[in-house]
C-alpha cells in the first residue's frame, strides 16, 4: 500500500490498483433507498468505502505502531480492531444488502427493516472513514489531541462490533420468515432471537456516536434531548428539582460515556411513569407558548368537552343505533377534543358571526405519545400548519392515557368522538362532505382501529386515512425494524416496551381491574390469542417500576390547581359528567368556575412569563395575543427568583403526573432508584416478556381480510429509521394485496416522531409538507384518480 499526498486530500492505492478519493464518499448518513442499488458504471462499487476505510485504518495503524505512548498504542490497537470488524461485518451486510430489495412495498417505495440496517452499517463505515481521515490529516500537527481521537476511534470500533451482532440477528430473522415477509411465519419469541448471538452493547449507540445514522440537522436536536433525558432522570430518581437536573445535565454534555451509561440504564430500568414525566415536559407552561409564537396563526383554537351521553346514529342502511359513552377502566367521564381552524366559519359554536361558509372537509386527528403521554396541545406545532395549508378545520381527540386507561379505553373514546362529530358538523364549521382521518404513531394505530369499529358498526366511514409512522402490530414479534429501537434516541427499547405493555397488557401490573361481563359483551374485540411480547422487569427492579414516583408529597391544593391541566384519564369524575350538552369554551377558560386560585408556584410561572418574557398585542379584531418583549433588561436577582419559582411549578406538575398517589416512596425504593446508574446493562431478553391479545382493534394488521377490503384509500408515511417501519410496510402490502388503494412514503434520515420537530429542522418541515400533500389527495380523490401512488411532489 502506498500513501500519496495531494493538495486537496488523500487517495489510497490498493493491490488491485483501484483508487479511492476522499471526495468519492459523502458524509453519513447513507441513504437507505440507495444502499441496495446496483452500482452505476463509473462509480465505485458498494464495497469501495469498506476497502477505503480499511486502507485508511491500516495507514494510521502503521503510523502509530512505533509510538510508545499509551495513547499512541491505543490508537494503533483501535485502528487494527476496526479493520478486524470490517472483515467480520462485510460478508454479513453484503448478504442482507442483496436480499433486502425483495422485502420492499414496491419499486417506487424502497424501504424495510433489512434495508434500514444496511444503511445504518454503511453510515457507520462512512463515519469511521471520516474519522480516520481526520486523524490522517491532523496527526502531524503540534496540537493533535491523541486522547480525544483515542476515545473516538474506540467508540467507532464498538459501534461497528455491535452492528455486527445485529447483523447476526438479521440472519436469524431471514431464516424465520418467508421470502418477502418481514414477520416470522411461525411463533418465535424475542428472547429466542437474542439467544442466537452475543449481547448487544447499547452504550455505543448513545455516546460519542449518538445520532450518526440521522441527518445532520437532527443530530443536534437528538443530542440535546438525550442530555435533557439524562439530566432529568437525576432530578426524577433523586427527588431533586429541575434546577439540579439542568446543572447535572452539563456533565452529560461533556462526558458522552456517562450520558450513554445513564440513558441505557434509564431505558432498561425506568418505569413507564418516568416516560410519562419526561414526555410531559412538552406540556409545560413555557412549551405551550411555542406554537402561538412560531407556528401559523389560527382564528380558532379551543377545547370542546363532549358530555358522556348516549349518541343516536344512523347506519348506512338507514337504521338507528345508540352509541354509549365509554365506561371501561375509569368510568364515565367527559371527553375533550380540540378544534383548530385558520378561519371562523358560519355556524361555528361560540365564535360569533362570520360570512365564510362551512368548509367542505374535516380532518379527524389523533395525536401520538406511545399511548401514555402528550395531547393535542403538544402536537399543535404541526396541526396549526396543516390547518393553515389545508384551509379546513381539524378536530383532534385528547383521549385517555395508559396505564390508568389502557386498551380499549382510548379507542372507544376516539370512536365516541367520531360519532359526536358526525352529528355536529355545523358546530365545527364544516359540511362534512369529506372526512379524512389523520394520526401519528399511537394516534395512527387508534384511527386504524376506529375505522375497523366504524365498518363493523355499519356507520359512514371516512373518505381516507393518513397514518404517520404507525405501530400497526402492537406486539414485539421480531422483525428487523424492531431492532432499530436498540439504538433510537427518541424511542429507546425500554420506553417502547413499557408503553406497549401499559396500553396493551395492563393486567401484568396487577392494578387494572378486569372488564366486567357487560363490558366484554359490548366490546368488539375478538377472543384473545396469546402473542409474543417483550417485557418483564427483573425482581430487583419491581420497586422502581411499580412504586410511586413523585418528586415530593403532593398537597391537596396542588391536586386542585392541576385539575385544569389534566388530560384524558387524569380528569376526575366531576360535574363534567352531568353536562347535558357539549361545552364549548376557549382553551384558557375551559375550566372556568372549577379551577381554584393559582397556588404560589403557579403564580411564579405567570409572573415570570408576563413580567420578563411575554408582552401582549392586539390584532385587527381586537384579540390579544402574546409576543416576546423586545427589551429584556432583567435584574439578576429577579431572574433568579422567578426562575426558581418557574422550576418549582414545573416540578409540582411533574410530581402529579408521575405519581399514582401522594405517598412518599419507601427507603428501599429510593435506594433502588438512586443506584440506577450503577446497574449493569443486560441483554433485552433478560428484561422484557409479556403477552398481548391478538385483537385486530389493538393490532389492525390482524384484521380480517373481508373488513380490510372495505377500508377507504390509505396514505402511509414513515421513515427508514423507525422501529415501526415494518408494521407500515407489511400493512401496506396487505392492503395492496386485497386490492385497496394505498400509498407509502419512506423518508430518509428522520426519526420516529419527526413531525414534532417540523419547526426545528428543514427536512422535518419538508416531511410535514409532504403529509399535507398526501392529505390533500385524500380530501379530493376525484381530481387525483389518475395520479400514481408515491409520486414525488
mmCIF file of C-alpha atoms in Angstrom, residues 12-284:
data_model
loop_
_atom_site.group_PDB
_atom_site.id
_atom_site.type_symbol
_atom_site.label_atom_id
_atom_site.label_comp_id
_atom_site.label_asym_id
_atom_site.label_seq_id
_atom_site.Cartn_x
_atom_site.Cartn_y
_atom_site.Cartn_z
ATOM 1 C CA UNK A 12 -5.229 5.317 -1.360
ATOM 2 C CA UNK A 13 -3.883 2.689 -3.721
ATOM 3 C CA UNK A 14 -4.717 -0.953 -3.069
ATOM 4 C CA UNK A 15 -3.198 -4.074 -4.536
ATOM 5 C CA UNK A 16 -5.744 -4.181 -7.338
ATOM 6 C CA UNK A 17 -4.735 -0.732 -8.494
ATOM 7 C CA UNK A 18 -8.041 0.985 -7.619
ATOM 8 C CA UNK A 19 -8.085 4.469 -6.202
ATOM 9 C CA UNK A 20 -10.432 5.775 -3.528
ATOM 10 C CA UNK A 21 -10.535 9.537 -3.408
ATOM 11 C CA UNK A 22 -11.609 11.472 -0.387
ATOM 12 C CA UNK A 23 -14.451 13.136 -2.218
ATOM 13 C CA UNK A 24 -15.865 9.872 -3.537
ATOM 14 C CA UNK A 25 -17.777 9.242 -0.319
ATOM 15 C CA UNK A 26 -20.321 11.535 1.271
ATOM 16 C CA UNK A 27 -20.640 12.204 4.966
ATOM 17 C CA UNK A 28 -23.050 9.956 6.869
ATOM 18 C CA UNK A 29 -25.838 9.059 6.841
ATOM 19 C CA UNK A 30 -26.029 6.662 3.914
ATOM 20 C CA UNK A 31 -29.331 6.670 2.047
ATOM 21 C CA UNK A 32 -31.372 3.549 2.678
ATOM 22 C CA UNK A 33 -33.199 3.969 -0.612
ATOM 23 C CA UNK A 34 -29.887 3.650 -2.491
ATOM 24 C CA UNK A 35 -27.923 1.280 -0.279
ATOM 25 C CA UNK A 36 -29.085 -1.793 -2.199
ATOM 26 C CA UNK A 37 -28.976 -0.357 -5.708
ATOM 27 C CA UNK A 38 -26.774 -1.836 -8.395
ATOM 28 C CA UNK A 39 -23.532 0.024 -8.949
ATOM 29 C CA UNK A 40 -23.604 2.639 -11.665
ATOM 30 C CA UNK A 41 -20.878 2.371 -14.269
ATOM 31 C CA UNK A 42 -18.002 4.667 -13.358
ATOM 32 C CA UNK A 43 -18.913 4.836 -9.654
ATOM 33 C CA UNK A 44 -17.028 2.831 -7.037
ATOM 34 C CA UNK A 45 -18.658 -0.500 -6.137
ATOM 35 C CA UNK A 46 -20.514 -0.852 -2.863
ATOM 36 C CA UNK A 47 -17.546 -2.326 -1.037
ATOM 37 C CA UNK A 48 -15.321 0.588 -2.047
ATOM 38 C CA UNK A 49 -15.969 2.585 1.107
ATOM 39 C CA UNK A 50 -15.316 -0.507 3.246
ATOM 40 C CA UNK A 51 -11.998 -1.016 1.479
ATOM 41 C CA UNK A 52 -11.237 2.684 1.743
ATOM 42 C CA UNK A 53 -11.819 2.546 5.496
ATOM 43 C CA UNK A 54 -9.547 -0.495 5.823
ATOM 44 C CA UNK A 55 -6.798 1.261 3.837
ATOM 45 C CA UNK A 56 -7.118 4.428 5.888
ATOM 46 C CA UNK A 57 -7.083 2.466 9.161
ATOM 47 C CA UNK A 58 -4.045 0.488 8.033
ATOM 48 C CA UNK A 59 -2.253 3.711 7.176
ATOM 49 C CA UNK A 60 -2.979 5.152 10.626
ATOM 50 C CA UNK A 61 -2.075 1.890 12.361
ATOM 51 C CA UNK A 62 1.289 1.863 10.582
ATOM 52 C CA UNK A 63 1.885 5.447 11.640
ATOM 53 C CA UNK A 64 1.095 4.929 15.343
ATOM 54 C CA UNK A 65 2.683 1.478 15.716
ATOM 55 C CA UNK A 66 6.132 2.890 16.656
ATOM 56 C CA UNK A 67 4.522 5.348 19.123
ATOM 57 C CA UNK A 68 5.338 4.013 22.616
ATOM 58 C CA UNK A 69 2.954 6.347 24.468
ATOM 59 C CA UNK A 70 -0.234 4.925 25.943
ATOM 60 C CA UNK A 71 -2.482 6.910 23.605
ATOM 61 C CA UNK A 72 -0.315 6.050 20.618
ATOM 62 C CA UNK A 73 -0.623 2.335 21.285
ATOM 63 C CA UNK A 74 -4.351 2.652 21.929
ATOM 64 C CA UNK A 75 -4.745 4.390 18.580
ATOM 65 C CA UNK A 76 -2.794 1.594 16.922
ATOM 66 C CA UNK A 77 -4.953 -1.063 18.544
ATOM 67 C CA UNK A 78 -8.123 0.904 17.793
ATOM 68 C CA UNK A 79 -7.409 1.080 14.063
ATOM 69 C CA UNK A 80 -6.389 -2.579 13.892
ATOM 70 C CA UNK A 81 -9.609 -3.519 15.690
ATOM 71 C CA UNK A 82 -11.614 -1.532 13.163
ATOM 72 C CA UNK A 83 -10.001 -3.499 10.351
ATOM 73 C CA UNK A 84 -10.941 -6.777 12.030
ATOM 74 C CA UNK A 85 -14.556 -5.637 12.499
ATOM 75 C CA UNK A 86 -14.808 -4.599 8.835
ATOM 76 C CA UNK A 87 -13.679 -8.064 7.750
ATOM 77 C CA UNK A 88 -16.331 -9.602 10.017
ATOM 78 C CA UNK A 89 -19.169 -7.274 9.081
ATOM 79 C CA UNK A 90 -18.709 -7.100 5.315
ATOM 80 C CA UNK A 91 -19.940 -10.607 4.345
ATOM 81 C CA UNK A 92 -22.907 -10.280 6.714
ATOM 82 C CA UNK A 93 -24.036 -6.904 5.456
ATOM 83 C CA UNK A 94 -23.401 -7.912 1.843
ATOM 84 C CA UNK A 95 -25.829 -10.824 2.189
ATOM 85 C CA UNK A 96 -28.515 -8.624 3.733
ATOM 86 C CA UNK A 97 -27.888 -5.973 1.067
ATOM 87 C CA UNK A 98 -28.617 -8.445 -1.724
ATOM 88 C CA UNK A 99 -31.897 -9.757 -0.304
ATOM 89 C CA UNK A 100 -33.288 -6.510 1.168
ATOM 90 C CA UNK A 101 -34.985 -5.191 -2.010
ATOM 91 C CA UNK A 102 -37.270 -8.225 -2.165
ATOM 92 C CA UNK A 103 -38.973 -7.021 1.048
ATOM 93 C CA UNK A 104 -39.931 -3.555 -0.257
ATOM 94 C CA UNK A 105 -43.538 -2.464 -0.712
ATOM 95 C CA UNK A 106 -42.832 -1.671 -4.360
ATOM 96 C CA UNK A 107 -40.045 -0.349 -6.586
ATOM 97 C CA UNK A 108 -41.166 3.251 -6.051
ATOM 98 C CA UNK A 109 -41.121 2.911 -2.255
ATOM 99 C CA UNK A 110 -37.849 1.198 -1.286
ATOM 100 C CA UNK A 111 -37.881 0.597 2.427
ATOM 101 C CA UNK A 112 -37.905 -2.154 5.057
ATOM 102 C CA UNK A 113 -36.022 -3.064 8.209
ATOM 103 C CA UNK A 114 -33.328 -5.008 6.363
ATOM 104 C CA UNK A 115 -32.612 -2.122 4.036
ATOM 105 C CA UNK A 116 -32.539 0.242 7.038
ATOM 106 C CA UNK A 117 -29.915 -1.809 8.836
ATOM 107 C CA UNK A 118 -27.737 -1.891 5.731
ATOM 108 C CA UNK A 119 -27.893 1.908 5.608
ATOM 109 C CA UNK A 120 -27.058 2.098 9.332
ATOM 110 C CA UNK A 121 -23.955 -0.053 8.833
ATOM 111 C CA UNK A 122 -22.979 1.983 5.787
ATOM 112 C CA UNK A 123 -23.429 5.172 7.826
ATOM 113 C CA UNK A 124 -21.145 3.740 10.498
ATOM 114 C CA UNK A 125 -18.483 2.972 7.880
ATOM 115 C CA UNK A 126 -18.766 6.488 6.467
ATOM 116 C CA UNK A 127 -18.482 7.871 9.999
ATOM 117 C CA UNK A 128 -15.366 5.766 10.586
ATOM 118 C CA UNK A 129 -13.872 6.814 7.256
ATOM 119 C CA UNK A 130 -14.402 10.483 8.062
ATOM 120 C CA UNK A 131 -12.838 9.992 11.489
ATOM 121 C CA UNK A 132 -9.849 8.077 10.141
ATOM 122 C CA UNK A 133 -9.176 10.742 7.564
ATOM 123 C CA UNK A 134 -9.332 13.420 10.244
ATOM 124 C CA UNK A 135 -6.589 11.544 12.073
ATOM 125 C CA UNK A 136 -4.560 11.254 8.844
ATOM 126 C CA UNK A 137 -4.878 14.969 8.244
ATOM 127 C CA UNK A 138 -4.035 16.172 11.726
ATOM 128 C CA UNK A 139 -1.752 13.556 13.289
ATOM 129 C CA UNK A 140 1.421 15.525 12.499
ATOM 130 C CA UNK A 141 0.043 18.774 13.853
ATOM 131 C CA UNK A 142 1.511 20.211 17.043
ATOM 132 C CA UNK A 143 -1.898 20.401 18.748
ATOM 133 C CA UNK A 144 -3.145 16.979 17.657
ATOM 134 C CA UNK A 145 -5.231 15.595 20.523
ATOM 135 C CA UNK A 146 -4.405 11.922 20.831
ATOM 136 C CA UNK A 147 -6.601 11.440 23.895
ATOM 137 C CA UNK A 148 -9.671 12.761 22.108
ATOM 138 C CA UNK A 149 -9.177 10.635 18.994
ATOM 139 C CA UNK A 150 -8.440 7.528 21.089
ATOM 140 C CA UNK A 151 -11.950 7.703 22.518
ATOM 141 C CA UNK A 152 -13.490 8.480 19.140
ATOM 142 C CA UNK A 153 -11.782 5.580 17.381
ATOM 143 C CA UNK A 154 -12.547 3.124 20.168
ATOM 144 C CA UNK A 155 -16.207 4.233 20.165
ATOM 145 C CA UNK A 156 -16.412 3.711 16.418
ATOM 146 C CA UNK A 157 -14.970 0.203 16.819
ATOM 147 C CA UNK A 158 -17.508 -0.660 19.500
ATOM 148 C CA UNK A 159 -20.268 0.692 17.294
ATOM 149 C CA UNK A 160 -19.247 -1.463 14.345
ATOM 150 C CA UNK A 161 -18.936 -4.516 16.591
ATOM 151 C CA UNK A 162 -22.474 -4.011 17.957
ATOM 152 C CA UNK A 163 -23.839 -3.595 14.448
ATOM 153 C CA UNK A 164 -22.113 -6.861 13.553
ATOM 154 C CA UNK A 165 -24.069 -8.547 16.340
ATOM 155 C CA UNK A 166 -27.275 -7.024 14.987
ATOM 156 C CA UNK A 167 -26.433 -8.419 11.564
ATOM 157 C CA UNK A 168 -26.179 -11.903 13.088
ATOM 158 C CA UNK A 169 -29.711 -11.397 14.420
ATOM 159 C CA UNK A 170 -30.867 -10.366 10.955
ATOM 160 C CA UNK A 171 -29.519 -13.623 9.537
ATOM 161 C CA UNK A 172 -31.703 -15.450 12.047
ATOM 162 C CA UNK A 173 -34.751 -13.361 11.122
ATOM 163 C CA UNK A 174 -34.220 -14.153 7.449
ATOM 164 C CA UNK A 175 -34.382 -17.851 8.251
ATOM 165 C CA UNK A 176 -37.588 -17.414 10.279
ATOM 166 C CA UNK A 177 -39.633 -15.544 7.680
ATOM 167 C CA UNK A 178 -40.887 -16.443 4.220
ATOM 168 C CA UNK A 179 -39.494 -14.527 1.230
ATOM 169 C CA UNK A 180 -40.967 -11.024 1.203
ATOM 170 C CA UNK A 181 -42.337 -11.371 4.752
ATOM 171 C CA UNK A 182 -40.899 -9.166 7.496
ATOM 172 C CA UNK A 183 -42.613 -11.009 10.350
ATOM 173 C CA UNK A 184 -41.879 -14.670 11.228
ATOM 174 C CA UNK A 185 -44.305 -17.209 9.801
ATOM 175 C CA UNK A 186 -44.104 -19.327 12.969
ATOM 176 C CA UNK A 187 -44.113 -18.234 16.622
ATOM 177 C CA UNK A 188 -40.693 -17.034 17.668
ATOM 178 C CA UNK A 189 -40.005 -15.017 20.780
ATOM 179 C CA UNK A 190 -37.566 -12.130 21.062
ATOM 180 C CA UNK A 191 -35.672 -13.951 23.793
ATOM 181 C CA UNK A 192 -35.174 -16.785 21.313
ATOM 182 C CA UNK A 193 -33.757 -14.304 18.829
ATOM 183 C CA UNK A 194 -31.367 -12.696 21.301
ATOM 184 C CA UNK A 195 -30.119 -16.078 22.454
ATOM 185 C CA UNK A 196 -28.737 -16.724 18.953
ATOM 186 C CA UNK A 197 -25.837 -14.277 19.275
ATOM 187 C CA UNK A 198 -23.834 -12.232 21.744
ATOM 188 C CA UNK A 199 -25.399 -9.496 23.833
ATOM 189 C CA UNK A 200 -25.650 -6.167 22.027
ATOM 190 C CA UNK A 201 -23.647 -3.352 23.569
ATOM 191 C CA UNK A 202 -26.157 -0.494 23.571
ATOM 192 C CA UNK A 203 -23.792 2.008 25.200
ATOM 193 C CA UNK A 204 -22.038 2.764 21.923
ATOM 194 C CA UNK A 205 -25.270 3.990 20.340
ATOM 195 C CA UNK A 206 -25.835 6.740 22.926
ATOM 196 C CA UNK A 207 -22.301 8.040 23.489
ATOM 197 C CA UNK A 208 -19.927 9.742 21.087
ATOM 198 C CA UNK A 209 -21.624 8.256 18.034
ATOM 199 C CA UNK A 210 -25.151 9.261 19.048
ATOM 200 C CA UNK A 211 -27.264 10.129 16.011
ATOM 201 C CA UNK A 212 -24.675 9.058 13.419
ATOM 202 C CA UNK A 213 -27.441 7.407 11.352
ATOM 203 C CA UNK A 214 -29.638 10.529 11.182
ATOM 204 C CA UNK A 215 -29.490 13.704 9.114
ATOM 205 C CA UNK A 216 -27.049 16.365 10.364
ATOM 206 C CA UNK A 217 -29.965 18.735 11.060
ATOM 207 C CA UNK A 218 -31.403 16.192 13.515
ATOM 208 C CA UNK A 219 -28.217 15.212 15.355
ATOM 209 C CA UNK A 220 -28.017 18.326 17.488
ATOM 210 C CA UNK A 221 -31.688 18.028 18.395
ATOM 211 C CA UNK A 222 -31.348 14.367 19.333
ATOM 212 C CA UNK A 223 -28.207 15.028 21.343
ATOM 213 C CA UNK A 224 -29.952 17.821 23.225
ATOM 214 C CA UNK A 225 -32.940 15.616 24.009
ATOM 215 C CA UNK A 226 -30.653 12.829 25.224
ATOM 216 C CA UNK A 227 -28.784 15.210 27.509
ATOM 217 C CA UNK A 228 -32.101 16.508 28.852
ATOM 218 C CA UNK A 229 -33.315 12.952 29.448
ATOM 219 C CA UNK A 230 -30.187 12.015 31.374
ATOM 220 C CA UNK A 231 -30.254 15.235 33.392
ATOM 221 C CA UNK A 232 -33.960 14.967 34.079
ATOM 222 C CA UNK A 233 -33.505 11.447 35.402
ATOM 223 C CA UNK A 234 -31.141 12.838 38.035
ATOM 224 C CA UNK A 235 -33.919 15.003 39.432
ATOM 225 C CA UNK A 236 -36.566 12.328 38.984
ATOM 226 C CA UNK A 237 -34.775 9.489 40.749
ATOM 227 C CA UNK A 238 -33.114 11.567 43.441
ATOM 228 C CA UNK A 239 -36.269 13.575 44.145
ATOM 229 C CA UNK A 240 -34.443 16.773 43.286
ATOM 230 C CA UNK A 241 -35.686 19.617 41.150
ATOM 231 C CA UNK A 242 -35.260 20.790 37.585
ATOM 232 C CA UNK A 243 -32.608 23.322 38.583
ATOM 233 C CA UNK A 244 -30.375 20.471 39.739
ATOM 234 C CA UNK A 245 -31.154 18.471 36.612
ATOM 235 C CA UNK A 246 -30.017 21.369 34.434
ATOM 236 C CA UNK A 247 -26.816 21.598 36.487
ATOM 237 C CA UNK A 248 -26.057 17.890 36.260
ATOM 238 C CA UNK A 249 -27.030 17.917 32.590
ATOM 239 C CA UNK A 250 -23.769 19.718 31.943
ATOM 240 C CA UNK A 251 -21.915 16.568 32.936
ATOM 241 C CA UNK A 252 -23.671 14.636 30.203
ATOM 242 C CA UNK A 253 -22.738 17.291 27.666
ATOM 243 C CA UNK A 254 -19.010 16.979 28.283
ATOM 244 C CA UNK A 255 -18.927 13.269 29.143
ATOM 245 C CA UNK A 256 -20.575 11.174 26.378
ATOM 246 C CA UNK A 257 -19.698 7.902 28.102
ATOM 247 C CA UNK A 258 -21.535 8.959 31.247
ATOM 248 C CA UNK A 259 -24.506 10.012 29.147
ATOM 249 C CA UNK A 260 -24.581 6.679 27.318
ATOM 250 C CA UNK A 261 -24.445 4.697 30.548
ATOM 251 C CA UNK A 262 -27.253 6.758 32.029
ATOM 252 C CA UNK A 263 -29.535 6.534 29.001
ATOM 253 C CA UNK A 264 -29.129 2.774 28.623
ATOM 254 C CA UNK A 265 -29.859 2.226 32.291
ATOM 255 C CA UNK A 266 -32.871 4.523 32.093
ATOM 256 C CA UNK A 267 -34.163 2.634 29.083
ATOM 257 C CA UNK A 268 -33.772 -0.748 30.728
ATOM 258 C CA UNK A 269 -34.816 0.119 34.257
ATOM 259 C CA UNK A 270 -37.001 3.241 34.338
ATOM 260 C CA UNK A 271 -40.748 2.849 34.832
ATOM 261 C CA UNK A 272 -43.485 3.957 32.466
ATOM 262 C CA UNK A 273 -44.145 6.797 34.881
ATOM 263 C CA UNK A 274 -40.699 8.165 34.059
ATOM 264 C CA UNK A 275 -41.574 8.077 30.345
ATOM 265 C CA UNK A 276 -44.766 9.982 31.064
ATOM 266 C CA UNK A 277 -42.915 12.508 33.189
ATOM 267 C CA UNK A 278 -40.219 13.178 30.613
ATOM 268 C CA UNK A 279 -42.624 13.490 27.690
ATOM 269 C CA UNK A 280 -44.819 15.682 29.881
ATOM 270 C CA UNK A 281 -42.170 18.392 29.596
ATOM 271 C CA UNK A 282 -43.668 19.136 26.165
ATOM 272 C CA UNK A 283 -46.820 20.127 28.056
ATOM 273 C CA UNK A 284 -45.084 22.613 30.372
#
